[in-house]
Short mmCIF file of C-alpha atoms in Angstrom, two decimals:
data_model
loop_
_atom_site.label_atom_id
_atom_site.label_comp_id
_atom_site.label_asym_id
_atom_site.label_seq_id
_atom_site.Cartn_x
_atom_site.Cartn_y
_atom_site.Cartn_z
CA MET A 1 0.00 0.00 0.00
CA ARG A 2 2.80 2.36 0.89
CA SER A 3 4.29 2.25 -2.62
CA SER A 4 1.07 3.71 -3.98
CA TYR A 5 1.78 6.87 -1.99
CA LEU A 6 4.98 7.22 -3.95
CA LEU A 7 3.11 6.70 -7.18
CA LEU A 8 0.56 9.36 -6.41
CA PRO A 9 2.70 12.42 -7.23
CA ALA A 10 3.87 10.76 -10.43
CA LEU A 11 0.30 9.99 -11.38
CA LEU A 12 -0.81 13.54 -10.64
CA LEU A 13 1.97 14.95 -12.78
CA PHE A 14 0.94 12.62 -15.57
CA LEU A 15 -2.70 13.68 -15.32
CA VAL A 16 -1.80 17.37 -15.31
CA SER A 17 0.25 16.95 -18.46
CA CYS A 18 -2.58 15.07 -20.18
CA SER A 19 -5.46 17.26 -19.12
CA GLU A 20 -4.90 19.98 -21.73
CA LYS A 21 -8.30 20.99 -23.08
CA HIS A 22 -8.84 21.04 -26.81
CA PRO A 23 -11.54 23.55 -27.73
CA ASP A 24 -13.95 22.37 -30.38
CA GLY A 25 -13.52 23.64 -33.92
CA ALA A 26 -16.55 25.95 -33.94
CA SER A 27 -15.17 27.97 -31.02
CA LEU A 28 -11.93 28.62 -32.90
CA ILE A 29 -13.66 30.39 -35.79
CA ASN A 30 -13.44 34.20 -35.81
CA LYS A 31 -17.22 34.57 -35.75
CA GLU A 32 -17.63 38.35 -35.56
CA ALA A 33 -15.42 38.72 -38.63
CA SER A 34 -17.12 35.97 -40.62
CA LEU A 35 -19.43 36.74 -43.52
CA PRO A 36 -23.10 35.74 -43.39
CA ALA A 37 -23.28 32.22 -44.85
CA ALA A 38 -26.17 33.29 -47.09
CA PHE A 39 -23.77 35.53 -48.98
CA ASN A 40 -22.02 32.49 -50.46
CA PHE A 41 -18.93 34.61 -50.94
CA SER A 42 -16.52 31.70 -51.24
CA LYS A 43 -18.56 30.25 -54.13
CA MET A 44 -17.49 33.24 -56.23
CA GLY A 45 -13.95 31.84 -56.04
CA LEU A 46 -12.32 35.24 -55.77
CA LYS A 47 -8.60 35.52 -55.02
CA VAL A 48 -6.75 37.99 -52.91
CA ILE A 49 -5.54 41.08 -54.78
CA THR A 50 -4.26 43.14 -51.88
CA SER A 51 -4.78 44.07 -48.25
CA SER A 52 -4.67 47.41 -46.45
CA ILE A 53 -5.03 49.06 -43.06
CA ASN A 54 -6.63 52.38 -42.14
CA LYS A 55 -4.92 53.45 -38.94
CA LYS A 56 -7.19 56.43 -38.27
CA GLN A 57 -10.34 54.35 -38.46
CA GLY A 58 -8.75 51.24 -36.96
CA THR A 59 -9.94 49.09 -39.84
CA MET A 60 -8.38 46.54 -42.13
CA SER A 61 -9.56 45.62 -45.61
CA THR A 62 -8.89 42.89 -48.12
CA LEU A 63 -9.52 43.30 -51.83
CA TYR A 64 -10.54 40.17 -53.73
CA GLY A 65 -11.09 39.69 -57.43
CA ASN A 66 -11.54 37.20 -60.23
CA ASP A 67 -8.66 36.35 -62.61
CA LEU A 68 -9.66 39.04 -65.06
CA ALA A 69 -9.72 41.72 -62.36
CA LEU A 70 -6.29 40.68 -61.09
CA ASN A 71 -4.76 40.51 -64.55
CA THR A 72 -6.23 43.85 -65.59
CA ALA A 73 -4.88 45.47 -62.43
CA LYS A 74 -1.45 43.86 -62.92
CA ALA A 75 -1.29 45.08 -66.48
CA GLY A 76 -2.40 48.57 -65.45
CA ARG A 77 -5.21 48.52 -68.04
CA PRO A 78 -8.62 50.20 -67.65
CA ALA A 79 -11.55 48.09 -66.47
CA GLN A 80 -12.56 45.26 -68.79
CA PRO A 81 -16.06 43.74 -69.04
CA GLY A 82 -16.42 40.69 -66.77
CA GLU A 83 -14.42 41.86 -63.78
CA VAL A 84 -15.57 41.07 -60.26
CA LEU A 85 -14.01 42.86 -57.29
CA ALA A 86 -14.95 42.79 -53.63
CA LEU A 87 -13.52 44.96 -50.88
CA ILE A 88 -14.30 43.70 -47.38
CA THR A 89 -13.57 45.89 -44.36
CA TRP A 90 -13.35 44.90 -40.71
CA LYS A 91 -12.79 46.76 -37.48
CA GLN A 92 -9.38 45.72 -36.19
CA LYS A 93 -9.00 43.94 -32.89
CA ASP A 94 -6.04 42.77 -30.85
CA ASP A 95 -5.09 39.17 -31.56
CA ASP A 96 -5.49 37.43 -28.22
CA ARG A 97 -3.11 34.73 -29.39
CA TRP A 98 -0.24 37.04 -30.28
CA PHE A 99 0.65 40.20 -28.41
CA GLY A 100 1.82 42.56 -31.14
CA ALA A 101 -0.71 41.53 -33.82
CA LYS A 102 -4.09 42.85 -34.92
CA ILE A 103 -6.63 40.76 -36.76
CA PRO A 104 -10.10 41.30 -38.27
CA GLY A 105 -12.74 42.04 -35.64
CA LYS A 106 -16.32 43.00 -36.35
CA LEU A 107 -17.29 42.80 -40.02
CA GLN A 108 -18.03 46.33 -41.19
CA SER A 109 -18.77 46.44 -44.90
CA MET A 110 -18.50 44.77 -48.27
CA GLU A 111 -18.24 46.67 -51.51
CA MET A 112 -18.84 44.77 -54.75
CA ILE A 113 -17.93 45.82 -58.26
CA ASN A 114 -19.09 44.08 -61.42
CA THR A 115 -18.22 45.24 -64.88
CA THR A 116 -20.27 44.47 -67.98
CA ALA A 117 -19.82 45.18 -71.64
CA ALA A 118 -21.11 48.53 -72.78
CA PRO A 119 -21.46 49.79 -76.33
CA GLY A 120 -19.11 52.65 -76.98
CA ALA A 121 -17.32 52.40 -73.62
CA ALA A 122 -14.72 50.05 -72.12
CA ALA A 123 -17.14 48.68 -69.52
CA THR A 124 -20.13 49.57 -67.38
CA VAL A 125 -19.34 49.49 -63.69
CA THR A 126 -21.93 48.40 -61.13
CA TYR A 127 -21.12 49.21 -57.51
CA LYS A 128 -22.93 47.85 -54.46
CA HIS A 129 -22.24 48.60 -50.84
CA TYR A 130 -23.39 46.27 -48.05
CA ASP A 131 -22.98 46.97 -44.36
CA GLY A 132 -24.16 46.22 -40.84
CA ASP A 133 -24.52 42.88 -39.11
CA GLN A 134 -26.55 41.32 -41.87
CA MET A 135 -24.67 43.00 -44.70
CA ALA A 136 -27.74 44.88 -45.88
CA LEU A 137 -27.56 46.79 -49.15
CA ASN A 138 -26.83 50.46 -48.45
CA PRO A 139 -29.01 52.64 -50.74
CA ASP A 140 -26.80 55.74 -50.35
CA THR A 141 -25.04 56.40 -53.66
CA LEU A 142 -23.32 59.65 -52.74
CA VAL A 143 -19.77 58.32 -52.59
CA ASN A 144 -20.08 55.58 -55.21
CA GLN A 145 -17.82 57.21 -57.81
CA GLU A 146 -15.17 57.98 -55.21
CA ARG A 147 -15.22 54.39 -53.94
CA ILE A 148 -15.12 52.89 -57.44
CA LYS A 149 -12.04 54.97 -58.18
CA TYR A 150 -10.44 53.97 -54.86
CA ILE A 151 -10.98 50.27 -55.52
CA PHE A 152 -9.70 50.38 -59.09
CA ASP A 153 -6.66 52.36 -57.94
CA GLN A 154 -5.49 49.57 -55.61
CA LYS A 155 -2.20 48.08 -56.71
CA PRO A 156 -2.07 44.29 -56.42
CA SER A 157 0.28 42.93 -53.74
CA VAL A 158 3.40 41.21 -55.04
CA MET A 159 2.87 37.44 -54.91
CA PRO A 160 5.60 35.53 -56.72
CA MET B 1 -10.15 -13.91 4.66
CA SER B 2 -6.75 -15.41 5.01
CA THR B 3 -3.80 -13.55 6.42
CA ALA B 4 -1.30 -16.22 5.47
CA ALA B 5 -1.05 -14.89 1.88
CA LYS B 6 0.38 -11.57 3.07
CA PRO B 7 3.93 -11.23 1.71
CA PRO B 8 6.55 -11.24 4.41
CA LEU B 9 7.72 -7.64 4.73
CA LYS B 10 11.30 -8.45 5.48
CA ARG B 11 11.72 -10.96 2.66
CA ILE B 12 10.47 -8.88 -0.28
CA VAL B 13 9.70 -5.24 0.48
CA LEU B 14 12.84 -4.33 2.34
CA PRO B 15 15.33 -5.77 -0.17
CA VAL B 16 13.50 -4.04 -3.00
CA PHE B 17 13.57 -0.80 -1.04
CA PHE B 18 17.29 -1.02 -0.41
CA ALA B 19 17.95 -1.98 -4.01
CA LEU B 20 16.10 1.17 -5.11
CA ILE B 21 18.10 3.31 -2.67
CA PHE B 22 21.29 1.75 -4.04
CA CYS B 23 20.26 2.49 -7.62
CA PHE B 24 19.39 6.05 -6.63
CA ILE B 25 22.84 6.57 -5.11
CA VAL B 26 24.60 5.01 -8.09
CA LEU B 27 22.51 7.21 -10.38
CA GLN B 28 24.03 10.25 -8.72
CA PHE B 29 27.50 9.36 -9.92
CA VAL B 30 27.18 7.67 -13.29
CA ASN B 31 26.66 9.42 -16.57
CA ARG B 32 26.26 12.87 -15.07
CA PRO B 33 25.65 15.45 -17.77
CA LEU B 34 27.81 18.50 -17.52
CA ILE B 35 26.28 21.94 -17.15
CA THR B 36 28.93 24.58 -17.41
CA ASN B 37 28.57 28.32 -17.62
CA PRO B 38 30.46 29.43 -20.73
CA PRO B 39 31.59 33.07 -20.79
CA VAL B 40 29.03 35.82 -21.28
CA THR B 41 30.08 37.32 -24.60
CA GLY B 42 27.40 39.89 -25.40
CA GLU B 43 24.61 40.19 -22.90
CA ILE B 44 21.25 41.79 -23.62
CA GLU B 45 20.96 45.43 -22.64
CA ALA B 46 17.62 46.43 -21.18
CA PRO B 47 16.22 48.70 -18.47
CA ALA B 48 17.03 47.41 -14.98
CA GLN B 49 13.41 46.50 -14.26
CA VAL B 50 13.14 44.43 -17.46
CA LYS B 51 16.48 42.77 -16.93
CA ALA B 52 15.56 41.78 -13.38
CA ILE B 53 12.50 39.92 -14.70
CA LEU B 54 14.50 38.19 -17.41
CA LYS B 55 17.09 37.18 -14.83
CA LYS B 56 14.65 35.67 -12.39
CA ALA B 57 12.36 34.01 -14.96
CA CYS B 58 14.55 33.10 -17.93
CA TYR B 59 18.25 33.14 -17.11
CA ASP B 60 18.50 29.68 -15.54
CA CYS B 61 17.90 28.08 -18.94
CA HIS B 62 18.36 30.95 -21.39
CA SER B 63 21.76 32.37 -20.42
CA ASN B 64 25.28 31.27 -19.57
CA GLU B 65 24.56 32.25 -15.96
CA THR B 66 22.63 29.17 -14.94
CA ASN B 67 22.17 29.06 -11.20
CA LEU B 68 21.65 25.47 -10.08
CA ARG B 69 20.25 24.86 -6.60
CA TRP B 70 21.27 21.72 -4.71
CA TYR B 71 17.94 20.03 -5.51
CA ASP B 72 18.48 20.62 -9.23
CA LYS B 73 21.59 18.51 -9.00
CA VAL B 74 19.89 15.36 -7.72
CA ASN B 75 19.33 12.71 -10.36
CA PRO B 76 17.06 11.93 -12.17
CA VAL B 77 16.01 15.60 -11.93
CA TYR B 78 19.52 16.70 -12.87
CA HIS B 79 19.23 14.98 -16.24
CA MET B 80 16.00 16.86 -17.00
CA VAL B 81 17.51 20.13 -15.86
CA ALA B 82 20.57 19.59 -18.04
CA GLU B 83 18.38 18.94 -21.07
CA ASP B 84 16.24 22.02 -20.41
CA VAL B 85 19.35 24.18 -20.11
CA THR B 86 20.93 22.79 -23.27
CA GLU B 87 17.73 23.16 -25.29
CA GLY B 88 16.95 26.51 -23.71
CA ARG B 89 20.30 28.03 -24.60
CA LYS B 90 19.99 26.71 -28.14
CA GLY B 91 16.67 28.49 -28.66
CA LEU B 92 17.44 31.75 -26.88
CA ASN B 93 20.54 32.85 -25.01
CA PHE B 94 20.62 36.27 -23.37
CA SER B 95 24.39 35.92 -22.76
CA THR B 96 25.23 35.74 -26.47
CA TRP B 97 22.44 38.14 -27.42
CA LYS B 98 24.67 40.44 -29.45
CA ASP B 99 25.44 37.62 -31.90
CA LEU B 100 21.91 38.14 -33.22
CA ALA B 101 21.04 40.75 -35.82
CA ALA B 102 18.84 43.57 -34.51
CA PRO B 103 15.60 42.37 -36.20
CA ASP B 104 16.19 38.82 -34.87
CA GLN B 105 16.70 40.21 -31.35
CA LYS B 106 13.38 42.01 -31.63
CA GLY B 107 11.67 38.89 -32.98
CA LYS B 108 13.05 36.75 -30.16
CA LEU B 109 11.87 39.21 -27.49
CA TRP B 110 8.32 39.39 -28.84
CA GLU B 111 8.25 35.62 -29.13
CA ALA B 112 9.55 35.23 -25.57
CA VAL B 113 6.90 37.56 -24.14
CA ASN B 114 4.21 35.79 -26.14
CA GLN B 115 5.40 32.45 -24.77
CA ILE B 116 5.04 33.90 -21.27
CA ILE B 117 1.57 35.32 -21.99
CA ALA B 118 0.44 31.95 -23.34
CA GLY B 119 1.72 30.25 -20.18
CA ALA B 120 4.17 28.13 -22.16
CA MET B 121 7.17 29.76 -20.46
CA PRO B 122 8.74 29.51 -17.95
CA LEU B 123 8.18 25.74 -18.11
CA LYS B 124 5.55 24.55 -15.62
CA ASN B 125 7.79 21.84 -14.15
CA TYR B 126 10.45 24.50 -13.57
CA THR B 127 8.21 27.01 -11.79
CA ALA B 128 6.73 24.19 -9.70
CA VAL B 129 10.17 23.72 -8.16
CA HIS B 130 11.32 27.36 -8.48
CA PRO B 131 8.22 29.42 -7.66
CA GLY B 132 10.37 32.56 -7.56
CA ALA B 133 10.75 32.32 -11.34
CA LYS B 134 7.05 32.88 -11.99
CA VAL B 135 6.19 35.97 -14.02
CA SER B 136 3.55 38.03 -12.22
CA LEU B 137 0.95 40.15 -13.98
CA GLU B 138 2.91 43.25 -12.95
CA ASP B 139 6.07 41.76 -14.46
CA LEU B 140 4.18 41.02 -17.64
CA ALA B 141 2.91 44.58 -17.84
CA VAL B 142 6.50 45.82 -17.57
CA LEU B 143 7.62 43.51 -20.39
CA LYS B 144 4.68 44.45 -22.61
CA LYS B 145 5.30 48.15 -22.13
CA TYR B 146 8.99 47.66 -22.89
CA LEU B 147 8.08 46.01 -26.21
CA SER B 148 5.33 48.47 -27.12
CA ASP B 149 7.68 51.39 -26.55
CA MET B 150 10.15 49.87 -29.01
CA VAL B 151 7.63 50.06 -31.86
CA VAL B 152 8.25 53.12 -33.97
CA SER B 153 5.73 53.90 -36.63
CA LYS B 154 7.29 55.97 -39.31
CA PRO B 155 5.70 57.27 -42.48
CA ALA B 156 6.89 55.49 -45.60
CA ASP B 157 10.58 55.88 -46.15
CA THR B 158 11.83 55.96 -49.69
CA SER B 159 13.89 52.78 -49.32
CA LYS B 160 10.70 50.80 -48.72
CA THR B 161 8.87 52.41 -51.63
CA ASN B 162 11.86 51.81 -53.90
CA ALA B 163 12.09 48.17 -52.84
CA LEU B 164 8.43 47.71 -53.70
CA ASP B 165 8.68 49.51 -57.05
CA LYS B 166 11.56 47.31 -58.11
CA GLN B 167 9.77 44.11 -57.10
CA TYR B 168 6.51 45.23 -58.66
CA LYS B 169 8.10 45.96 -62.02
CA ASN B 170 9.73 42.54 -62.16
CA TRP B 171 6.61 40.79 -60.96
CA THR B 172 4.17 42.39 -63.41
CA LYS B 173 6.34 41.66 -66.43
CA GLU B 174 7.11 38.14 -65.25
CA THR B 175 6.56 35.52 -67.93
CA ALA B 176 5.63 31.88 -67.52
CA ALA B 177 9.28 30.86 -67.66
CA GLN B 178 10.09 30.06 -64.04
CA THR B 179 13.36 28.86 -62.64
CA ALA B 180 13.72 25.48 -60.93
CA PRO B 181 11.30 25.13 -57.98
CA SER B 182 12.69 26.10 -54.62
CA VAL B 183 12.85 23.26 -52.05
CA SER B 184 13.18 23.62 -48.29
CA SER B 185 15.80 21.54 -46.43
CA ASN B 186 13.02 19.32 -45.01
CA GLY B 187 11.96 18.41 -48.54
CA ILE B 188 8.96 20.73 -48.84
CA ALA B 189 8.81 22.40 -52.23
CA TYR B 190 7.44 25.88 -52.84
CA ILE B 191 3.77 25.73 -53.86
CA PRO B 192 3.07 28.45 -56.46
CA ASP B 193 -0.70 27.81 -56.31
CA TYR B 194 -1.05 29.47 -52.88
CA LYS B 195 -2.13 32.75 -54.46
CA ASN B 196 -5.12 31.05 -56.09
CA TRP B 197 -6.41 29.70 -52.76
CA GLN B 198 -9.17 31.32 -50.74
CA VAL B 199 -8.40 33.74 -47.96
CA ILE B 200 -8.62 32.57 -44.32
CA SER B 201 -7.60 35.75 -42.50
CA THR B 202 -5.23 38.69 -42.38
CA THR B 203 -2.84 40.01 -39.75
CA ASP B 204 -1.41 43.43 -39.04
CA ARG B 205 1.88 42.79 -37.26
CA VAL B 206 2.78 45.75 -35.12
CA ASP B 207 5.75 43.90 -33.62
CA ASN B 208 7.71 43.44 -36.83
CA GLY B 209 6.10 45.98 -39.14
CA SER B 210 4.64 43.48 -41.58
CA MET B 211 1.22 42.59 -43.00
CA ARG B 212 0.05 39.05 -43.69
CA VAL B 213 -2.67 37.36 -45.67
CA ILE B 214 -3.35 33.71 -44.90
CA THR B 215 -4.79 31.52 -47.64
CA GLY B 216 -5.81 27.87 -47.49
CA ASN B 217 -6.21 25.04 -50.00
CA ASP B 218 -9.63 23.42 -50.66
CA ILE B 219 -9.21 20.94 -47.80
CA ALA B 220 -8.57 23.80 -45.37
CA ILE B 221 -11.54 25.84 -46.63
CA LYS B 222 -13.88 22.82 -46.41
CA ALA B 223 -12.66 22.12 -42.87
CA ILE B 224 -13.40 25.72 -41.87
CA LYS B 225 -16.87 25.55 -43.38
CA GLU B 226 -17.61 22.38 -41.37
CA ASN B 227 -15.85 23.59 -38.19
CA HIS B 228 -13.54 20.55 -38.37
CA ILE B 229 -10.42 22.47 -37.47
CA ASN B 230 -9.23 20.97 -34.20
CA PRO B 231 -7.42 18.95 -35.32
CA TRP B 232 -7.19 20.07 -38.93
CA PRO B 233 -7.61 17.22 -41.46
CA ASN B 234 -4.60 15.71 -43.19
CA GLY B 235 -3.94 17.43 -46.48
CA THR B 236 -4.69 20.89 -45.09
CA ILE B 237 -2.25 23.49 -46.37
CA PHE B 238 -1.99 27.11 -45.24
CA ALA B 239 0.07 29.81 -46.88
CA LYS B 240 0.95 32.92 -44.95
CA ILE B 241 2.09 35.70 -47.26
CA GLY B 242 4.09 38.51 -45.65
CA TRP B 243 4.85 42.02 -46.89
CA ASP B 244 6.45 45.19 -45.59
CA LYS B 245 4.05 47.97 -44.61
CA ILE B 246 3.98 51.26 -46.45
CA ALA B 247 1.99 54.07 -44.84
CA ASP B 248 0.80 57.15 -46.70
CA VAL B 249 0.24 60.57 -45.11
CA ASP B 250 -3.45 59.81 -44.43
CA GLY B 251 -2.61 56.81 -42.26
CA ASN B 252 -3.53 54.30 -44.95
CA VAL B 253 -1.16 51.37 -44.92
CA HIS B 254 -0.60 49.26 -48.00
CA THR B 255 1.49 46.20 -48.71
CA GLY B 256 5.10 46.96 -49.54
CA ALA B 257 7.77 44.58 -50.77
CA PHE B 258 7.04 40.85 -50.59
CA LYS B 259 9.03 39.39 -47.73
CA GLN B 260 8.14 35.73 -47.64
CA VAL B 261 5.54 33.02 -47.95
CA GLU B 262 5.27 30.36 -45.26
CA PHE B 263 3.52 27.00 -45.56
CA MET B 264 2.05 24.63 -43.02
CA ILE B 265 1.15 21.22 -44.41
CA LYS B 266 -0.86 18.82 -42.23
CA ASP B 267 0.10 15.15 -42.27
CA ASP B 268 0.06 13.58 -38.83
CA LYS B 269 2.22 10.64 -39.96
CA LYS B 270 4.70 12.16 -42.36
CA TYR B 271 5.33 15.15 -40.08
CA ALA B 272 4.83 13.39 -36.74
CA SER B 273 8.18 14.69 -35.46
CA THR B 274 7.03 18.31 -35.93
CA LYS B 275 3.60 17.99 -34.31
CA GLY B 276 1.89 16.79 -37.48
CA TRP B 277 2.79 19.83 -39.57
CA GLY B 278 5.37 20.29 -42.29
CA PHE B 279 6.77 23.82 -42.08
CA ALA B 280 8.50 25.79 -44.83
CA ARG B 281 9.36 29.42 -45.49
CA PHE B 282 10.49 30.96 -48.78
CA LYS B 283 11.96 34.42 -48.64
CA THR B 284 12.05 37.30 -51.14
CA PRO B 285 10.80 37.00 -54.74
CA LYS B 286 13.78 34.68 -55.27
CA LEU B 287 11.94 32.27 -52.92
CA LEU B 288 15.04 31.36 -50.96
CA PRO B 289 14.25 28.47 -48.60
CA TYR B 290 14.74 29.33 -44.91
CA GLY B 291 16.88 27.05 -42.74
CA LYS B 292 20.19 25.45 -43.61
CA THR B 293 19.27 22.04 -42.20
CA LYS B 294 15.91 20.45 -41.62
CA LEU B 295 16.36 21.21 -37.92
CA PHE B 296 15.00 24.70 -38.65
CA ALA B 297 11.51 23.26 -38.16
CA THR B 298 12.24 22.92 -34.41
CA GLU B 299 12.23 26.70 -34.34
CA CYS B 300 8.77 26.70 -35.96
CA VAL B 301 7.41 24.11 -33.52
CA ASN B 302 8.83 25.91 -30.48
CA CYS B 303 7.15 29.15 -31.46
CA HIS B 304 3.84 27.39 -32.24
CA ARG B 305 3.91 25.38 -29.00
CA PRO B 306 1.65 27.76 -27.04
CA GLU B 307 -1.10 26.80 -29.54
CA SER B 308 -0.80 23.08 -28.75
CA ALA B 309 -4.47 22.96 -27.71
CA ASN B 310 -5.42 24.46 -31.09
CA ASP B 311 -3.48 21.99 -33.24
CA PHE B 312 -0.49 24.39 -33.23
CA VAL B 313 -2.30 26.93 -35.42
CA PHE B 314 -2.35 30.62 -34.46
CA THR B 315 -4.89 31.80 -37.02
CA SER B 316 -8.54 32.07 -36.07
CA PRO B 317 -10.24 31.55 -39.46
CA VAL B 318 -12.76 34.00 -40.89
CA LYS B 319 -15.55 32.24 -42.78
CA HIS B 320 -15.90 33.79 -46.21
#
């Protein structure tokens, strides 16, 4: 019986080292930054074009696009019909897993650009702006032209 | 109930006990590892308050000023201590600090503080025996402030803009003709397809002035969609693309020169020795593999260790 007293500390140590909790997958998702599933964004198959940070507003954005949008931007050509671009913006938050890093926090807005063929012009640009929790379509068109220009002016990030 | 079956104490238990004592004594003399304190060649310079914390919490294993107490020298503990000191000095040594380039020193410090925040350092079995080495919340606040104060945010300097312009020109006129694929010393080849994968998240690194975009292959994206990410399925591949930061006068920060792309490839059998992940890093547009020998992956694992409960992955995925 006495030998089991000796074993006890060893056993405890063993249990402590094995008791590490593994959170389930769902809890590891960055939920507040995630897009509403109904948007089916990933089905569009857009690739990353570039990423940016607005320090004053404490936001970070990623610009996505289809192949045509990326190639047009790389070549420095004006918009071609058939381009799809999406600019998603998040509030930044501190990364609780790395002191010194900021990651996407609350989802703030999504801006979508589609270009279609237009007679007599290079392309017709359609711009849509979604925001809020449910990414509702924002009817305000006041800054549309400014935003379209901003998005088309983004230089793609170098990705060898 | 019979009492006759009870083993005679004197015949079995006592001899075993003495045999164990004998082994214990012998163990103290045979095969003793040697912990020496090599000279301190270039110690870290830091404010007194910071240095005092490093000394009490880190120096026993991460300097050439290891202070062994008598109970550290009793085997089998001594063997464990010796291994911790050897490994500790290999990963980070405050006594040979000046051998490191300035950016590496910064990187090591941020990593060290993050290891402390995550509770991975100082090692639990060490603080259990040396409670004085524990890092208090006040200590941690001192370390965090020390690091935060080191961050300087400058507007874009021309060297960064020039570096980007040069890269950008080469990149945009790049033709299909690629040179031989770059291969890391652990056998992992550069995967050019990473830029066609879907985005998982982004990071703004204040500590080292870089920006990252993390992409994942189809297996990774499917796993995220189904919340099957702890552990991640075999075949998962992440790419973490890193750039300099270039800030304009309005406080808008854009990606500067491409610094590197890092891969994590999940295969719990093939990469069992590195926690189920194959690590690789390719630097600059020349895609130079990082790490002279395949031992470089130990560095990756050590830094990812605080995420052991999350399958060694730092990124919290954003569903797209």
